[in-house]
Short mmCIF file of N, CA and C and ligand atoms in Angstrom, two decimals:
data_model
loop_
_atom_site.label_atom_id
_atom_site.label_comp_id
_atom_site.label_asym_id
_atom_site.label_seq_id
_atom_site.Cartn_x
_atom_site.Cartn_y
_atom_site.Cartn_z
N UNK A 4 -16.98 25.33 24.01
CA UNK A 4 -16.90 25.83 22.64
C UNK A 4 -17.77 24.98 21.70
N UNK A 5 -18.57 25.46 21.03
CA UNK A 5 -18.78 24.80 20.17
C UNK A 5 -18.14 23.74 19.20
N UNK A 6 -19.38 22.88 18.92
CA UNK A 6 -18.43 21.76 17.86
C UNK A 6 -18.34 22.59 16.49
N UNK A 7 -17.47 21.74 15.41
CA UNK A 7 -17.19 21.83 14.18
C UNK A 7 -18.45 21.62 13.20
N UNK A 8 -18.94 22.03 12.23
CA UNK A 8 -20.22 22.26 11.86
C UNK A 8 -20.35 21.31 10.60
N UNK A 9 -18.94 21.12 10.42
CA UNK A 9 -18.95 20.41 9.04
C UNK A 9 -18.49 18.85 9.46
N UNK A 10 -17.27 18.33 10.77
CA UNK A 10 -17.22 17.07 11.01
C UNK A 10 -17.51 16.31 12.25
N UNK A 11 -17.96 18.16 12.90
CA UNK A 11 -18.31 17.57 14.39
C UNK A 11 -17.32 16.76 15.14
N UNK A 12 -16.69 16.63 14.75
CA UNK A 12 -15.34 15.87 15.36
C UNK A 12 -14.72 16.83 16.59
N UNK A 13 -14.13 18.06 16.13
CA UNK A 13 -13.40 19.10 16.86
C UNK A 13 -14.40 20.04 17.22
N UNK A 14 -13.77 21.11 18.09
CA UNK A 14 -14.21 22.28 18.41
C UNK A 14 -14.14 23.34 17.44
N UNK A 15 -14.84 24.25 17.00
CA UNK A 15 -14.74 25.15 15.81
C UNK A 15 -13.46 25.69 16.28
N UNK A 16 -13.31 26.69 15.24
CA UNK A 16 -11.86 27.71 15.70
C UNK A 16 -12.26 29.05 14.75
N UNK A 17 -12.73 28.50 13.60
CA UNK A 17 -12.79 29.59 13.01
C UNK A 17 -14.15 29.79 12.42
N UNK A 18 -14.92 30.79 11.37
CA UNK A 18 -15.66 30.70 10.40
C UNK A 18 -15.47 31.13 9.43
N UNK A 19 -16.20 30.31 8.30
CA UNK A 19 -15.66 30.23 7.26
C UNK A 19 -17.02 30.45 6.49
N UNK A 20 -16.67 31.24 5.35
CA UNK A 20 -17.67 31.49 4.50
C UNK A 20 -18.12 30.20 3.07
N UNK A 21 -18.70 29.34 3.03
CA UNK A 21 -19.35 28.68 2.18
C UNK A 21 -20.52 29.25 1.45
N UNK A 22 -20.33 29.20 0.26
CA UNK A 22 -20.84 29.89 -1.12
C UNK A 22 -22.11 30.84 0.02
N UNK A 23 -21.69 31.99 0.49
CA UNK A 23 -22.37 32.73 1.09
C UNK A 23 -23.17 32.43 2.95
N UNK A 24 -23.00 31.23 2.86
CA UNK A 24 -23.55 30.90 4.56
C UNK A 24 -22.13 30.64 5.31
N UNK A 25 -22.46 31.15 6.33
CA UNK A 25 -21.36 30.91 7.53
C UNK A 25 -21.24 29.97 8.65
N UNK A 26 -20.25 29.16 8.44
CA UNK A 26 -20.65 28.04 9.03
C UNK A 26 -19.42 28.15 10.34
N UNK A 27 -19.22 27.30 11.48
CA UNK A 27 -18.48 27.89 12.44
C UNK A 27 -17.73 26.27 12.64
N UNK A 28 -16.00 26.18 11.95
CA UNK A 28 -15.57 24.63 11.86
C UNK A 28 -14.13 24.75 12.09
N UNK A 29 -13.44 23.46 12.48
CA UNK A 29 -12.44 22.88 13.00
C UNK A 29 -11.22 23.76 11.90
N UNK A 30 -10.07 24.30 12.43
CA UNK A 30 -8.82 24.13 11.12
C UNK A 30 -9.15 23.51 10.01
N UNK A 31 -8.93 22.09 10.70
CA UNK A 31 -8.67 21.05 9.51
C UNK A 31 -10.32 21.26 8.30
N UNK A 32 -11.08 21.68 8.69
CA UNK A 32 -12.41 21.53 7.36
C UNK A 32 -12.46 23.53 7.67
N UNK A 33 -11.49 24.13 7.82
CA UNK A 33 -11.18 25.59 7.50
C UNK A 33 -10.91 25.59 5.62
N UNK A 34 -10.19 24.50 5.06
CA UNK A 34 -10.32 24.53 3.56
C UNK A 34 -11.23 24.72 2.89
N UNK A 35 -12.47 24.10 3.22
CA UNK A 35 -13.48 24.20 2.36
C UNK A 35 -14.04 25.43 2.57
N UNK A 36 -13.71 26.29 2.70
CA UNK A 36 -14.54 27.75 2.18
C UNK A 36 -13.34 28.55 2.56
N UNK A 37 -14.06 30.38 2.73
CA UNK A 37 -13.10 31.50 2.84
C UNK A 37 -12.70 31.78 4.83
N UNK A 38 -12.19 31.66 5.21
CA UNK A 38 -11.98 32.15 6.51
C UNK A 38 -12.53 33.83 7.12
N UNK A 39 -13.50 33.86 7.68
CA UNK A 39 -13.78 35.37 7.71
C UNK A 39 -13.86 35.81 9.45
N UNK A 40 -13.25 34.64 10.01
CA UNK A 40 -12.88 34.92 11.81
C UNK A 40 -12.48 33.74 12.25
N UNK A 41 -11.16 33.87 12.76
CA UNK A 41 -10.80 33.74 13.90
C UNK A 41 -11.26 33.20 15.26
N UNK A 42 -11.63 32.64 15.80
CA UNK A 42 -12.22 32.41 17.20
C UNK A 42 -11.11 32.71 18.43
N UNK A 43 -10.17 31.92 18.69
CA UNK A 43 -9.30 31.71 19.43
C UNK A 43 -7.78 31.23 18.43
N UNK A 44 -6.68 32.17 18.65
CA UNK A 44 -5.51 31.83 17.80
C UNK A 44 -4.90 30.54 18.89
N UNK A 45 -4.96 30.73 20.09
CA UNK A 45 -3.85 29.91 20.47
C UNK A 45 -4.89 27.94 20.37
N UNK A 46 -6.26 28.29 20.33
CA UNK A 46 -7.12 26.82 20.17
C UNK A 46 -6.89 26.64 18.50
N UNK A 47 -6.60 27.30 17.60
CA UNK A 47 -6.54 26.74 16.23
C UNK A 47 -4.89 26.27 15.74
N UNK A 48 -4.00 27.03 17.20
CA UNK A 48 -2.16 26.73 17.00
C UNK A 48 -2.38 25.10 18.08
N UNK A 49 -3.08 24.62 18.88
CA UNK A 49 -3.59 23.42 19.16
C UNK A 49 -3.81 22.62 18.18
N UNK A 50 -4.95 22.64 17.53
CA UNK A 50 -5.92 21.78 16.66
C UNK A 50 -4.74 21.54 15.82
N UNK A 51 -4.21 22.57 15.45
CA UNK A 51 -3.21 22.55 13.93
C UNK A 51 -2.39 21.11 13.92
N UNK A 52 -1.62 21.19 15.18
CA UNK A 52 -1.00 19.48 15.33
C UNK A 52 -2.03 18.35 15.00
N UNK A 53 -2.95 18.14 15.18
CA UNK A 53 -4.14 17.30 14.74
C UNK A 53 -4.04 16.76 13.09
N UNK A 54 -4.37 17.98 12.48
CA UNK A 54 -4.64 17.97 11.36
C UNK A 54 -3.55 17.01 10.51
N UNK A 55 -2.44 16.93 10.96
CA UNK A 55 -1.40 16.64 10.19
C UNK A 55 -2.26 14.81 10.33
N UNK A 56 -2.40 14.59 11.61
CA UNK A 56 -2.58 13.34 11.41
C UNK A 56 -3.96 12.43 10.81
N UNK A 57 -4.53 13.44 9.98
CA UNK A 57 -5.94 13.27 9.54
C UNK A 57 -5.47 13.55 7.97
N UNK A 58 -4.32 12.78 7.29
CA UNK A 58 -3.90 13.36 6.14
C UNK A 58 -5.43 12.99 5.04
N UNK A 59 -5.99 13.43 3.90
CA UNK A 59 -6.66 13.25 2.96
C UNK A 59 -5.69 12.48 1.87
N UNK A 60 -6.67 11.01 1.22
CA UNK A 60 -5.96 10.84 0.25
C UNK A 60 -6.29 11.19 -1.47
N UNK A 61 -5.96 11.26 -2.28
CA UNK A 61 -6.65 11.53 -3.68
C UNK A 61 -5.71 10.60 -4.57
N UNK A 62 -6.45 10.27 -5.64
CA UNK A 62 -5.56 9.66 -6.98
C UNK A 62 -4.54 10.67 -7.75
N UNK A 63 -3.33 10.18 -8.12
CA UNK A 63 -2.89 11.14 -8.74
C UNK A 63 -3.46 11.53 -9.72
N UNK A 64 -2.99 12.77 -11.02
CA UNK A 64 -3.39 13.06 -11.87
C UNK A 64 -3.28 12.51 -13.31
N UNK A 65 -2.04 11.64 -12.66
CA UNK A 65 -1.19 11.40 -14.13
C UNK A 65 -1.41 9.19 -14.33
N UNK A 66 -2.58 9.81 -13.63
CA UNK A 66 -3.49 7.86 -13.23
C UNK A 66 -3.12 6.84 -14.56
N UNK A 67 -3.98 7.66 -15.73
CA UNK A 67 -4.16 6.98 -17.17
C UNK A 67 -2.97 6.57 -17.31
N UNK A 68 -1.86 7.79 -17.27
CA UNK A 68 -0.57 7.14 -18.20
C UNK A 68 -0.17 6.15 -17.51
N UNK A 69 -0.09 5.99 -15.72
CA UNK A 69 0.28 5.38 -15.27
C UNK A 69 0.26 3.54 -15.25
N UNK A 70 -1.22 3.76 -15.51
CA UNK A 70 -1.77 2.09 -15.31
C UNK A 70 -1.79 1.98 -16.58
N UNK A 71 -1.66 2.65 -17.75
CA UNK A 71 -1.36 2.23 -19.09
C UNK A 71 -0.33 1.48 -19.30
N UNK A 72 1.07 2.53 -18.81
CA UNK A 72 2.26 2.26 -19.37
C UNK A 72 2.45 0.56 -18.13
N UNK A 73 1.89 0.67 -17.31
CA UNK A 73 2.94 -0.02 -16.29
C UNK A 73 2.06 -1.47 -17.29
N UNK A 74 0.86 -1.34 -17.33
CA UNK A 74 0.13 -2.90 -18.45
C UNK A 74 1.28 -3.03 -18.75
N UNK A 75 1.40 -2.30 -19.82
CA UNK A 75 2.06 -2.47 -20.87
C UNK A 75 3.46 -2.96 -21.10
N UNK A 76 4.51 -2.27 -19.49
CA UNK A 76 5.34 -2.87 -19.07
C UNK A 76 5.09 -4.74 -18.81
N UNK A 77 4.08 -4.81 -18.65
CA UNK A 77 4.05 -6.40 -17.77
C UNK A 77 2.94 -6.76 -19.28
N UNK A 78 3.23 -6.40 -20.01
CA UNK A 78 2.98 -7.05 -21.64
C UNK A 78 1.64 -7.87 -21.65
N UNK A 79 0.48 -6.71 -20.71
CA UNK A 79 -0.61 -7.61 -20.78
C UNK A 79 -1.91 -6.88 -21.31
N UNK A 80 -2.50 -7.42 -22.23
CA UNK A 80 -3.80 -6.81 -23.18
C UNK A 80 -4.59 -6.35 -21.37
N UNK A 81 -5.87 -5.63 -22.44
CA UNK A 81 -6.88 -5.05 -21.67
C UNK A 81 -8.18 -6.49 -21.47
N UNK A 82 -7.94 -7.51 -22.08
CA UNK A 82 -8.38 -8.41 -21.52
C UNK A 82 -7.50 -9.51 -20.41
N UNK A 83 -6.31 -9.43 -20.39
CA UNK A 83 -5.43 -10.32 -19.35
C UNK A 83 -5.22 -8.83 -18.31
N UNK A 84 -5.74 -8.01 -18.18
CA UNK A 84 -5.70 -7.04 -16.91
C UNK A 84 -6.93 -7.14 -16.28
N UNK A 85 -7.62 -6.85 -17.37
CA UNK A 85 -9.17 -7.34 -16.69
C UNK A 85 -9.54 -8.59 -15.85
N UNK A 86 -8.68 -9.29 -16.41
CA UNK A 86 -8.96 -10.89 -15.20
C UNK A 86 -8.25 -10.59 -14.34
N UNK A 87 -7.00 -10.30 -14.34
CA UNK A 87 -5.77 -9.69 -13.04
C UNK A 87 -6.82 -9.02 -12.04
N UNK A 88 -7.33 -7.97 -12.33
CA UNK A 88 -7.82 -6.83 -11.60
C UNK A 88 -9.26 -7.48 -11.62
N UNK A 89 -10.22 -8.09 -11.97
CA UNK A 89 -11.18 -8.75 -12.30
C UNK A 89 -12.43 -7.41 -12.04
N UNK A 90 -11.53 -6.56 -12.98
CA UNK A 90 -12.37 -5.29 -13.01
C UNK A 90 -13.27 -5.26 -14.93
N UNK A 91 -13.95 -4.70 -14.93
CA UNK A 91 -15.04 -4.81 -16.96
C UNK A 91 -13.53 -4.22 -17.84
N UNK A 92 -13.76 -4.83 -18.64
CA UNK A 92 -12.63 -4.33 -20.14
C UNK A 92 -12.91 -2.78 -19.98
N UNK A 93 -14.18 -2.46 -19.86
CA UNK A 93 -14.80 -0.82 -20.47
C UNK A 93 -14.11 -0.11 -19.30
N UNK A 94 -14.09 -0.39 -18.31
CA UNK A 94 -13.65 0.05 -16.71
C UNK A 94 -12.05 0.17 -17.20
N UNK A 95 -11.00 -0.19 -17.40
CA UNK A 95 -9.48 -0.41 -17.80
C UNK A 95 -9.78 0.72 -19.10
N UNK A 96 -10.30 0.53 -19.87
CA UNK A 96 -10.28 1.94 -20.81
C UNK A 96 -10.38 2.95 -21.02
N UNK A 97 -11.42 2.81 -19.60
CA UNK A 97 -11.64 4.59 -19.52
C UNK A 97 -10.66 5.18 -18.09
N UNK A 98 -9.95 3.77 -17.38
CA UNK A 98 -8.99 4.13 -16.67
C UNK A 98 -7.83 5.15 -17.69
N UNK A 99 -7.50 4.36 -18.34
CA UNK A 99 -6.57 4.42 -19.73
C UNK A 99 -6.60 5.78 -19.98
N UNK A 100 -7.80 6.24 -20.65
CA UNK A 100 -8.89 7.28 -21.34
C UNK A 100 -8.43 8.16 -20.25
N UNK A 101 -8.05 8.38 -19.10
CA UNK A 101 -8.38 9.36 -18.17
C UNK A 101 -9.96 9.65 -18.47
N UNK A 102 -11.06 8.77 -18.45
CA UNK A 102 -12.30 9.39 -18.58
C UNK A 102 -13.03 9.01 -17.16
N UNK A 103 -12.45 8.31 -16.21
CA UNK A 103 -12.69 7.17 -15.66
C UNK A 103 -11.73 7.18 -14.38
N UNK A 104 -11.35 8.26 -13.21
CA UNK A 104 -10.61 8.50 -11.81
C UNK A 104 -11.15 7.07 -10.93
N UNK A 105 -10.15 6.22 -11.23
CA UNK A 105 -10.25 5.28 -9.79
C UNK A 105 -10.56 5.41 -8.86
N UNK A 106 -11.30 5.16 -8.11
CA UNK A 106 -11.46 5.30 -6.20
C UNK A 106 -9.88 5.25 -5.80
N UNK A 107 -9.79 5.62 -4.43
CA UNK A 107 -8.76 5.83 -4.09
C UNK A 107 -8.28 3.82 -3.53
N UNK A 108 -9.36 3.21 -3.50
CA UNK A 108 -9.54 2.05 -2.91
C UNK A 108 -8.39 1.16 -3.97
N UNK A 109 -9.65 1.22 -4.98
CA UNK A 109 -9.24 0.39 -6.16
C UNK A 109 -7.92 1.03 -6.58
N UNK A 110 -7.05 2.42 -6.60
CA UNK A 110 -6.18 2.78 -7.05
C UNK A 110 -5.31 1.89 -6.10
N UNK A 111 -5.20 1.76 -4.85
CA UNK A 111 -4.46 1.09 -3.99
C UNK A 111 -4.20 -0.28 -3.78
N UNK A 112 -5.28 -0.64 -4.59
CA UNK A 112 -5.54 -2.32 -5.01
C UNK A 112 -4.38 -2.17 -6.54
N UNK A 113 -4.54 -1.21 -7.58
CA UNK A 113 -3.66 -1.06 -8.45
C UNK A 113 -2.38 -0.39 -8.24
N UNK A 114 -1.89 0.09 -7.06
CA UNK A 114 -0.92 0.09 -6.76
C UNK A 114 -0.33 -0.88 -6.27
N UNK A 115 -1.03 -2.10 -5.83
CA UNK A 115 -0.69 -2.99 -5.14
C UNK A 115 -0.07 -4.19 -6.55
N UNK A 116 -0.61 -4.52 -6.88
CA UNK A 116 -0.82 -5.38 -8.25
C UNK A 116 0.66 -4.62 -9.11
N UNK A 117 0.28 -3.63 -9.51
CA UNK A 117 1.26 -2.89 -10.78
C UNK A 117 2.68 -2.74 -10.27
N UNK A 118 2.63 -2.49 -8.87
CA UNK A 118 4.19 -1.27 -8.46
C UNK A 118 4.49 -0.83 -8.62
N UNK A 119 2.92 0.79 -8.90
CA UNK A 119 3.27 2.00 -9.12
C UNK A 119 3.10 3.03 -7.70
N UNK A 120 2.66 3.74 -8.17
CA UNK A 120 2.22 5.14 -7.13
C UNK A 120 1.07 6.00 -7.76
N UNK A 121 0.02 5.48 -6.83
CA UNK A 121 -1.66 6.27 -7.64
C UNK A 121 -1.58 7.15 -6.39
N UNK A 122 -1.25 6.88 -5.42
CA UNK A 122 -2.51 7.23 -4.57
C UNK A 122 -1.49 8.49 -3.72
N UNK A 123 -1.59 9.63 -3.16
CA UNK A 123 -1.15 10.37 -3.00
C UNK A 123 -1.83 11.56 -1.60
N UNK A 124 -0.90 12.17 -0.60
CA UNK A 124 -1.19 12.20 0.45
C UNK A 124 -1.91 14.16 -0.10
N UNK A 125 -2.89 14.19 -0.11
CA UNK A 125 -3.26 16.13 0.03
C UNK A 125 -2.90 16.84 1.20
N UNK A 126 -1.79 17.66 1.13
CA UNK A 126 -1.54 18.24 1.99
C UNK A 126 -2.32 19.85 2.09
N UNK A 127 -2.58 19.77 3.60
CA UNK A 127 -3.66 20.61 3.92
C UNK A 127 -3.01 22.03 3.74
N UNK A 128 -3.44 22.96 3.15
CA UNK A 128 -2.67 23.88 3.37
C UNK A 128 -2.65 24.80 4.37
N UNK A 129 -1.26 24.70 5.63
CA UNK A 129 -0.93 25.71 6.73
C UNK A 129 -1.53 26.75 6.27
N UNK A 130 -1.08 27.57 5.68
CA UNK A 130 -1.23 28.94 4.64
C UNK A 130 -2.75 29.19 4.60
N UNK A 131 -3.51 28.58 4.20
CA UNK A 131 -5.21 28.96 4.39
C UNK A 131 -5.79 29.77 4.97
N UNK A 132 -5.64 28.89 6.46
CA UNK A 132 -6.22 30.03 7.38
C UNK A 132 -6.00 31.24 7.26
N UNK A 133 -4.52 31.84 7.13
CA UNK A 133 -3.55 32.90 8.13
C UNK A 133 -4.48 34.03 6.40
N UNK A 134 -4.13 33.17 4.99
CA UNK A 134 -3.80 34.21 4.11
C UNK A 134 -5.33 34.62 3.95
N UNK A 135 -6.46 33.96 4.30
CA UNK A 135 -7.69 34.60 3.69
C UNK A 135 -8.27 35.09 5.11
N UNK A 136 -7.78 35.11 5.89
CA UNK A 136 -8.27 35.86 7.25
C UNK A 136 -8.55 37.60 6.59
N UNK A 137 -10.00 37.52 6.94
CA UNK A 137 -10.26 39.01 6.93
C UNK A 137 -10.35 40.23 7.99
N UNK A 138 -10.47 39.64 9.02
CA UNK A 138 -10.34 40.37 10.35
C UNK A 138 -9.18 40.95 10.63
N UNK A 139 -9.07 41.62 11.67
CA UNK A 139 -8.27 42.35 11.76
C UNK A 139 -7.76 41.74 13.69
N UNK A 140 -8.26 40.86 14.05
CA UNK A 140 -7.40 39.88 14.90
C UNK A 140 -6.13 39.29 14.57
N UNK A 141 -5.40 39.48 15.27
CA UNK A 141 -3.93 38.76 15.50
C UNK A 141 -4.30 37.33 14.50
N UNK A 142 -3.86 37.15 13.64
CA UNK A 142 -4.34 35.27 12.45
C UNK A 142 -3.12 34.76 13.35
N UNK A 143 -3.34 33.81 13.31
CA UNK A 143 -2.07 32.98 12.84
C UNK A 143 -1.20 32.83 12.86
N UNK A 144 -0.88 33.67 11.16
CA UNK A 144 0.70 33.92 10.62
C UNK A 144 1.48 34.43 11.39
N UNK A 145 0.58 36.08 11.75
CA UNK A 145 1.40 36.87 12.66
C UNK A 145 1.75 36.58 14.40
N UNK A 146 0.95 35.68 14.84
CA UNK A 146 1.06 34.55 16.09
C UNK A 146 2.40 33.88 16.01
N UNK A 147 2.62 33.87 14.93
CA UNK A 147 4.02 32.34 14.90
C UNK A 147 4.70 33.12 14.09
N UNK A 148 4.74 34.43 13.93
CA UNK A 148 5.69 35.36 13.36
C UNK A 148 6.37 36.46 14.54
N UNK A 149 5.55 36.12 15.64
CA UNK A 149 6.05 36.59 16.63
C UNK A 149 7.19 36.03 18.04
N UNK A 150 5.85 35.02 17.68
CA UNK A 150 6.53 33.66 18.79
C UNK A 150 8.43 33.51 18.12
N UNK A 151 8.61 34.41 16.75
CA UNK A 151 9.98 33.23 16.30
C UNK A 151 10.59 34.44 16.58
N UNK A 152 10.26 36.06 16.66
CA UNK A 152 11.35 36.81 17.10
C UNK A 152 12.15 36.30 18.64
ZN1 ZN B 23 -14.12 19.95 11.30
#
């Protein structure tokens, strides 16, 4: 079978439409575009266990208030954080600002320091594949809607 087109890691399973080209990739990088086939249901009800353990991480959304308020809890200006974190004054403001999304690195370095919660697991969505399947092959859904009668 072919590899995955986008991480080369896995065997494709499905294709997926990206802003008009069709590319032929693993479940797990099935998110990044529309699903428009199927390859093999019972090799993508395989892969699927995989995926879980390849979680994606992202910063939360609610970053600014977070590393604001928690300073602020531990009663320290934007110059005594800046030496803490030995990150620029301008860098802490536009954290602040929400103008300014932490790496997921540095959020984890500020989760570490503060004793909050930045950093947060993206869960892949099951649902993807099965709901934008356009074919008219057995998806998925109806695979493991059968298997449970
Ligand atoms: Zn892939």
């Amino acid at each position: 079978m072919a590899q995955c087109e986008m991480c080369g890691k896995a065997a494709a399973a499905v294709v997926i439409d990206v802003e008009g080209s069709n590319l032929s990739v693993c479940p797990s990088c099935s998110g990044y575009g529309t699903v428009t086939k199927n390859f093999s249901v019972t090799s993508s009800l395989q892969r699927y266990s995989y995926t879980k353990e390849t979680p994606e991480w992202s910063v939360v959304s609610d970053y600014a208030s977070q590393i604001r308020r928690s300073r602020e809890r531990k009663g320290m200006s934007h110059d005594d954080f800046s030496k803490l974190l030995q990150e620029r004054e301008t860098v802490i403001s536009k954290w602040e600002a929400g103008t300014l999304k932490p790496s997921v690195d540095t959020a984890r370095r500020l989760e570490r320091i503060l004793g909050i919660k930045l950093v947060q697991e993206d869960v892949i969505e099951k649902s993807a594949v099965t709901t934008t399947t356009k074919s008219d092959e057995l998806t998925l859904g109806d695979f493991v809607k059968i298997r449970k009668r």
